[in-house]
Amino acid sequence: MRDALGDVQSVLVLGGGSEIALATVRALVARRARTVVLAARRPEELEATAQELRGAGAAVVEAVRFDADDDASEHLRLADDVFDRHGDLDLVLVTAGVLGDQAAAERDGANARAVVETNFGGLVSAIVACTERMRAQGHGALCVLSTVAAERPRRSNFVYGASKAGLDAFVQGLGDSLAGTGVNVLVVRPGFVHTRMTAGLEAAPLATTPEVVAGAILDGLARGAHTVWAPPALRYVMSVLRHVPRPIFRRLPI
Ligand SMILES: NC(=O)c1ccc[n+]([C@@H]2O[C@H](COP(=O)([O-])OP(=O)(O)OC[C@H]3O[C@@H](n4cnc5c(N)ncnc54)[C@H](OP(=O)(O)O)[C@@H]3O)[C@@H](O)[C@H]2O)c1
């Protein structure tokens, strides 16, 4: 259960090695989160992070194996294992994702499908397994990293954008279906964030940091929001871009 001040005390991260996830978890631990479960493809690589979080005040930090590309049955087993061992969880933060190689994916169906399956299909089965447990406990928040690229996929990265648009739509619907159950769903739409994922790419306008995204997430959780943009100005940029007529949209250098 969240504490008397409404702060998250326990969190499961799907994509536990993500830089945005780590910035968020650091901020949560600074605000008294005590139990942190980092689920990642190679949990053994997260030992230094676990030590850091313990040093910052988290009482229980563990890393467990999670691969979005695993079968739904494996995702169900993971959710049951974590919820059974740790009891109620206040937050499930979903940060796993791949940018992919747009040029390769445009011409190779297997490559495109792998991006879509990791970012959308695989996460959907993991998310449903977790939200079923939160529905049963009667409280909790699901926070999912979407992107502004989901709002209107652009020519230059439409495979990633489409995979995130699918995830974004699914999670919005899930949030509506969970209304009244005590479980809130927060969709996070950052723009360009300086992390491993974007290393070597030219920064887009309004580029930001994992810490700014983490701040937007904590603010959204505190308000019980359903959507946050990071930085917030992107909300207005995207509401214009979404309505640009296609002949003009095609001429934009994006
Ligand atoms: N950076 C940006 O500009 C930006 C903008 C908008 C949205 N986002 C979204 O924010 C989230 C976090 O990204 P980030 O910027 O923090 O990048 P990141 O540090 O590269 O994090 C991505 C994480 O996803 C994990 N992952 C990839 N494939 C996986 C799989 N099959 N199963 C489980 N985990 C998998 C990676 O784990 P490994 O260590 O095993 O590779 C990595 O920890 C992503 O969903 C991303 O799409 C990022």
Short mmCIF file of C-alpha atoms and ligand atoms in Angstrom, two decimals:
data_model
loop_
_atom_site.label_atom_id
_atom_site.label_comp_id
_atom_site.label_asym_id
_atom_site.label_seq_id
_atom_site.Cartn_x
_atom_site.Cartn_y
_atom_site.Cartn_z
CA MET A 1 0.00 0.00 0.00
CA ARG A 2 1.15 3.57 -0.63
CA ASP A 3 2.21 5.29 2.58
CA ALA A 4 0.21 7.93 4.46
CA LEU A 5 1.60 10.63 2.15
CA GLY A 6 0.49 8.72 -0.95
CA ASP A 7 4.04 7.76 -1.92
CA VAL A 8 4.80 4.46 -3.64
CA GLN A 9 6.40 1.90 -1.30
CA SER A 10 6.84 -1.04 -3.66
CA VAL A 11 7.57 -1.24 -7.38
CA LEU A 12 8.10 -3.91 -10.04
CA VAL A 13 9.96 -2.70 -13.14
CA LEU A 14 9.62 -4.60 -16.41
CA GLY A 15 12.75 -3.44 -18.20
CA GLY A 16 14.78 -2.98 -15.04
CA GLY A 17 18.00 -1.91 -16.78
CA SER A 18 16.44 1.03 -18.62
CA GLU A 19 17.94 4.42 -17.88
CA ILE A 20 14.49 6.01 -17.59
CA ALA A 21 13.50 3.20 -15.20
CA LEU A 22 16.57 3.74 -13.05
CA ALA A 23 16.04 7.50 -12.82
CA THR A 24 12.44 6.83 -11.79
CA VAL A 25 13.33 4.19 -9.22
CA ARG A 26 16.04 6.42 -7.72
CA ALA A 27 13.43 9.18 -7.33
CA LEU A 28 10.94 6.73 -5.79
CA VAL A 29 13.50 5.42 -3.29
CA ALA A 30 14.38 9.00 -2.37
CA ARG A 31 10.66 9.36 -1.56
CA ARG A 32 10.61 6.29 0.69
CA ALA A 33 9.95 3.38 -1.70
CA ARG A 34 11.19 0.30 0.18
CA THR A 35 10.73 -2.69 -2.14
CA VAL A 36 12.16 -2.68 -5.67
CA VAL A 37 12.02 -5.62 -8.08
CA LEU A 38 13.97 -5.07 -11.28
CA ALA A 39 12.97 -7.50 -14.04
CA ALA A 40 15.40 -7.66 -16.93
CA ARG A 41 16.84 -9.96 -19.58
CA ARG A 42 20.15 -10.22 -17.72
CA PRO A 43 19.37 -9.69 -14.01
CA GLU A 44 22.95 -10.55 -13.02
CA GLU A 45 24.07 -7.24 -14.61
CA LEU A 46 21.93 -5.24 -12.16
CA GLU A 47 23.83 -6.09 -8.97
CA ALA A 48 25.62 -2.72 -8.82
CA THR A 49 22.30 -0.91 -9.28
CA ALA A 50 20.72 -3.03 -6.55
CA GLN A 51 23.59 -2.14 -4.18
CA GLU A 52 23.16 1.56 -4.98
CA LEU A 53 19.42 1.43 -4.26
CA ARG A 54 19.99 -0.41 -0.97
CA GLY A 55 22.51 2.25 -0.05
CA ALA A 56 19.89 4.90 -0.82
CA GLY A 57 17.47 3.34 1.64
CA ALA A 58 15.52 0.60 -0.16
CA ALA A 59 15.04 -2.35 2.22
CA VAL A 60 14.50 -5.02 -0.44
CA VAL A 61 15.98 -4.87 -3.92
CA GLU A 62 16.08 -7.87 -6.19
CA ALA A 63 16.67 -8.55 -9.86
CA VAL A 64 14.68 -11.25 -11.64
CA ARG A 65 14.66 -12.50 -15.21
CA PHE A 66 12.15 -11.03 -17.67
CA ASP A 67 12.16 -11.14 -21.45
CA ALA A 68 9.29 -9.47 -23.31
CA ASP A 69 9.79 -12.04 -26.07
CA ASP A 70 8.99 -14.97 -23.76
CA ASP A 71 5.63 -16.75 -23.92
CA ALA A 72 2.60 -15.37 -22.10
CA SER A 73 2.77 -18.35 -19.71
CA GLU A 74 6.24 -17.24 -18.60
CA HIS A 75 4.95 -13.69 -17.99
CA LEU A 76 2.11 -15.07 -15.89
CA ARG A 77 4.59 -17.14 -13.87
CA LEU A 78 6.78 -14.08 -13.28
CA ALA A 79 3.87 -11.89 -12.13
CA ASP A 80 2.56 -14.61 -9.79
CA ASP A 81 6.02 -15.23 -8.37
CA VAL A 82 6.74 -11.54 -7.65
CA PHE A 83 3.28 -10.71 -6.27
CA ASP A 84 3.17 -13.91 -4.18
CA ARG A 85 6.57 -13.26 -2.61
CA HIS A 86 6.25 -9.50 -2.05
CA GLY A 87 2.53 -9.14 -1.35
CA ASP A 88 0.78 -6.05 -2.65
CA LEU A 89 2.71 -3.92 -5.13
CA ASP A 90 1.94 -0.21 -5.50
CA LEU A 91 3.43 0.26 -8.96
CA VAL A 92 4.31 -1.72 -12.05
CA LEU A 93 6.55 0.37 -14.29
CA VAL A 94 6.96 -0.86 -17.88
CA THR A 95 10.07 0.46 -19.59
CA ALA A 96 11.27 -2.44 -21.76
CA GLY A 97 11.53 -1.51 -25.40
CA VAL A 98 13.71 -1.43 -28.49
CA LEU A 99 14.17 1.34 -31.04
CA GLY A 100 15.02 -1.15 -33.79
CA ASP A 101 16.67 -0.42 -37.12
CA GLN A 102 14.11 1.44 -39.23
CA ALA A 103 15.94 1.00 -42.55
CA ALA A 104 16.27 -2.76 -42.04
CA ALA A 105 12.74 -3.18 -40.70
CA GLU A 106 11.15 -1.38 -43.67
CA ARG A 107 12.50 -4.04 -46.01
CA ASP A 108 12.58 -7.15 -43.84
CA GLY A 109 9.27 -8.33 -42.43
CA ALA A 110 10.87 -10.57 -39.81
CA ASN A 111 12.89 -7.65 -38.49
CA ALA A 112 9.82 -5.36 -38.37
CA ARG A 113 7.79 -8.07 -36.66
CA ALA A 114 10.45 -8.57 -33.99
CA VAL A 115 10.26 -4.86 -33.06
CA VAL A 116 6.46 -4.93 -32.93
CA GLU A 117 6.41 -8.13 -30.89
CA THR A 118 8.89 -6.87 -28.30
CA ASN A 119 7.39 -3.40 -27.91
CA PHE A 120 3.73 -4.41 -28.15
CA GLY A 121 2.69 -8.09 -28.16
CA GLY A 122 5.21 -9.28 -25.59
CA LEU A 123 4.54 -6.42 -23.23
CA VAL A 124 0.78 -6.88 -23.49
CA SER A 125 0.90 -10.37 -21.97
CA ALA A 126 3.21 -9.20 -19.18
CA ILE A 127 1.01 -6.17 -18.47
CA VAL A 128 -2.20 -8.20 -18.30
CA ALA A 129 -0.58 -10.70 -15.92
CA CYS A 130 0.38 -7.81 -13.59
CA THR A 131 -2.86 -5.85 -13.82
CA GLU A 132 -4.85 -8.98 -12.99
CA ARG A 133 -2.90 -9.17 -9.73
CA MET A 134 -3.44 -5.46 -9.06
CA ARG A 135 -7.15 -5.80 -9.84
CA ALA A 136 -7.31 -8.62 -7.25
CA GLN A 137 -5.48 -6.56 -4.59
CA GLY A 138 -7.79 -3.61 -5.31
CA HIS A 139 -5.16 -0.92 -5.71
CA GLY A 140 -2.01 -0.02 -7.60
CA ALA A 141 -0.74 1.86 -10.61
CA LEU A 142 0.48 0.68 -13.98
CA CYS A 143 2.85 3.12 -15.66
CA VAL A 144 3.84 2.39 -19.27
CA LEU A 145 6.48 4.13 -21.37
CA SER A 146 4.93 5.06 -24.68
CA THR A 147 6.37 7.91 -26.78
CA VAL A 148 5.26 10.95 -28.75
CA ALA A 149 6.13 8.82 -31.82
CA ALA A 150 3.01 6.79 -30.98
CA GLU A 151 0.75 9.82 -31.45
CA ARG A 152 1.56 10.12 -35.15
CA PRO A 153 4.16 7.71 -36.50
CA ARG A 154 6.73 9.48 -38.67
CA ARG A 155 8.34 8.24 -41.87
CA SER A 156 11.77 8.15 -40.22
CA ASN A 157 10.78 5.67 -37.47
CA PHE A 158 7.29 4.38 -38.20
CA VAL A 159 8.03 0.77 -37.25
CA TYR A 160 8.93 1.80 -33.70
CA GLY A 161 6.12 4.39 -33.74
CA ALA A 162 3.56 1.81 -34.84
CA SER A 163 4.65 -0.67 -32.18
CA LYS A 164 4.31 2.01 -29.52
CA ALA A 165 0.99 3.23 -30.96
CA GLY A 166 -0.36 -0.30 -30.50
CA LEU A 167 0.93 -0.44 -26.93
CA ASP A 168 -0.36 3.07 -26.16
CA ALA A 169 -3.85 2.24 -27.47
CA PHE A 170 -3.96 -1.04 -25.57
CA VAL A 171 -2.93 0.58 -22.32
CA GLN A 172 -5.41 3.44 -22.71
CA GLY A 173 -8.22 0.91 -23.18
CA LEU A 174 -6.97 -1.13 -20.24
CA GLY A 175 -7.03 2.01 -18.09
CA ASP A 176 -10.65 2.62 -19.05
CA SER A 177 -11.56 -0.99 -18.30
CA LEU A 178 -9.90 -0.77 -14.86
CA ALA A 179 -11.72 2.44 -13.86
CA GLY A 180 -13.38 1.90 -10.48
CA THR A 181 -11.18 -1.07 -9.51
CA GLY A 182 -8.62 1.01 -7.59
CA VAL A 183 -6.00 0.45 -10.31
CA ASN A 184 -4.86 3.55 -12.21
CA VAL A 185 -3.06 3.43 -15.55
CA LEU A 186 -0.56 6.12 -16.53
CA VAL A 187 0.70 6.44 -20.11
CA VAL A 188 3.99 8.33 -20.44
CA ARG A 189 4.86 10.00 -23.74
CA PRO A 190 8.39 11.36 -23.76
CA GLY A 191 10.04 12.96 -26.76
CA PHE A 192 13.75 12.44 -27.39
CA VAL A 193 15.49 11.39 -24.16
CA HIS A 194 19.26 11.15 -23.84
CA THR A 195 19.77 7.47 -22.94
CA ARG A 196 21.51 4.38 -24.34
CA MET A 197 18.58 4.00 -26.73
CA THR A 198 19.29 7.30 -28.48
CA ALA A 199 23.10 7.33 -28.12
CA GLY A 200 24.70 8.54 -31.36
CA LEU A 201 21.45 9.98 -32.77
CA GLU A 202 20.99 13.67 -33.47
CA ALA A 203 18.91 15.13 -30.64
CA ALA A 204 15.40 16.27 -31.58
CA PRO A 205 13.95 19.64 -30.47
CA LEU A 206 12.89 19.62 -26.79
CA ALA A 207 15.26 16.72 -26.08
CA THR A 208 15.31 15.88 -22.39
CA THR A 209 16.86 13.64 -19.71
CA PRO A 210 15.76 10.50 -17.83
CA GLU A 211 15.49 12.61 -14.67
CA VAL A 212 12.93 14.94 -16.29
CA VAL A 213 10.89 11.92 -17.42
CA ALA A 214 11.14 10.47 -13.90
CA GLY A 215 9.84 13.77 -12.49
CA ALA A 216 6.88 13.69 -14.90
CA ILE A 217 6.12 10.10 -13.85
CA LEU A 218 6.18 10.89 -10.12
CA ASP A 219 4.01 13.94 -10.70
CA GLY A 220 1.54 11.90 -12.79
CA LEU A 221 1.39 9.16 -10.14
CA ALA A 222 0.74 11.71 -7.39
CA ARG A 223 -2.09 13.30 -9.39
CA GLY A 224 -3.61 10.00 -10.52
CA ALA A 225 -3.16 11.24 -14.10
CA HIS A 226 -3.83 9.00 -17.11
CA THR A 227 -1.30 10.59 -19.50
CA VAL A 228 1.85 12.68 -19.13
CA TRP A 229 4.19 14.15 -21.75
CA ALA A 230 7.86 14.85 -21.07
CA PRO A 231 8.59 17.66 -21.42
CA PRO A 232 4.97 18.86 -21.05
CA ALA A 233 5.18 21.24 -24.05
CA LEU A 234 5.18 18.19 -26.34
CA ARG A 235 1.52 17.72 -25.62
CA TYR A 236 0.75 20.89 -27.58
CA VAL A 237 3.33 20.22 -30.30
CA MET A 238 1.82 16.79 -30.90
CA SER A 239 -1.77 18.00 -30.90
CA VAL A 240 -0.82 20.29 -33.80
CA LEU A 241 1.30 17.68 -35.61
CA ARG A 242 -1.46 15.08 -35.34
CA HIS A 243 -3.74 17.26 -37.45
CA VAL A 244 -1.32 18.34 -40.15
CA PRO A 245 -2.80 17.19 -43.51
CA ARG A 246 -0.89 14.23 -44.96
CA PRO A 247 0.40 16.00 -48.11
CA ILE A 248 2.07 18.59 -45.86
CA PHE A 249 3.11 15.98 -43.25
CA ARG A 250 4.97 14.06 -46.00
CA ARG A 251 7.05 17.12 -46.82
CA LEU A 252 8.16 17.70 -43.22
CA PRO A 253 11.76 16.63 -42.49
CA ILE A 254 10.73 14.25 -39.68
N1 LIG B 1 15.13 7.32 -25.03
C1 LIG B 1 14.14 7.91 -25.67
O1 LIG B 1 14.32 8.88 -26.44
C2 LIG B 1 12.72 7.44 -25.45
C3 LIG B 1 11.68 8.28 -25.88
C4 LIG B 1 10.36 7.87 -25.70
C5 LIG B 1 10.10 6.65 -25.12
N2 LIG B 1 11.13 5.85 -24.72
C6 LIG B 1 10.79 4.56 -24.16
O2 LIG B 1 11.21 4.53 -22.82
C7 LIG B 1 11.52 3.16 -22.45
C8 LIG B 1 12.86 3.13 -21.77
O3 LIG B 1 13.86 3.50 -22.71
P1 LIG B 1 15.27 4.11 -22.29
O4 LIG B 1 15.40 5.39 -23.01
O5 LIG B 1 15.43 4.06 -20.84
O6 LIG B 1 16.26 3.13 -23.04
P2 LIG B 1 17.14 1.91 -22.52
O7 LIG B 1 18.02 2.35 -21.41
O8 LIG B 1 17.75 1.34 -23.75
O9 LIG B 1 16.06 0.91 -21.93
C9 LIG B 1 15.38 -0.01 -22.71
C10 LIG B 1 15.32 -1.28 -21.90
O10 LIG B 1 14.50 -2.24 -22.57
C11 LIG B 1 15.07 -3.49 -22.32
N3 LIG B 1 14.64 -4.48 -23.31
C12 LIG B 1 14.82 -4.48 -24.64
N4 LIG B 1 14.31 -5.58 -25.18
C13 LIG B 1 13.78 -6.30 -24.16
C14 LIG B 1 13.13 -7.56 -24.06
N5 LIG B 1 12.90 -8.32 -25.14
N6 LIG B 1 12.73 -7.98 -22.85
C15 LIG B 1 12.97 -7.25 -21.74
N7 LIG B 1 13.61 -6.06 -21.75
C16 LIG B 1 14.01 -5.60 -22.95
C17 LIG B 1 16.58 -3.25 -22.41
O11 LIG B 1 17.23 -4.30 -21.75
P3 LIG B 1 18.68 -4.85 -22.14
O12 LIG B 1 19.59 -4.19 -21.15
O13 LIG B 1 18.53 -6.32 -21.95
O14 LIG B 1 18.95 -4.46 -23.56
C18 LIG B 1 16.69 -1.91 -21.69
O15 LIG B 1 16.91 -2.09 -20.32
C19 LIG B 1 11.43 2.35 -23.73
O16 LIG B 1 10.21 1.67 -23.78
C20 LIG B 1 11.49 3.39 -24.82
O17 LIG B 1 10.85 2.96 -25.99
C21 LIG B 1 12.43 6.22 -24.85
#
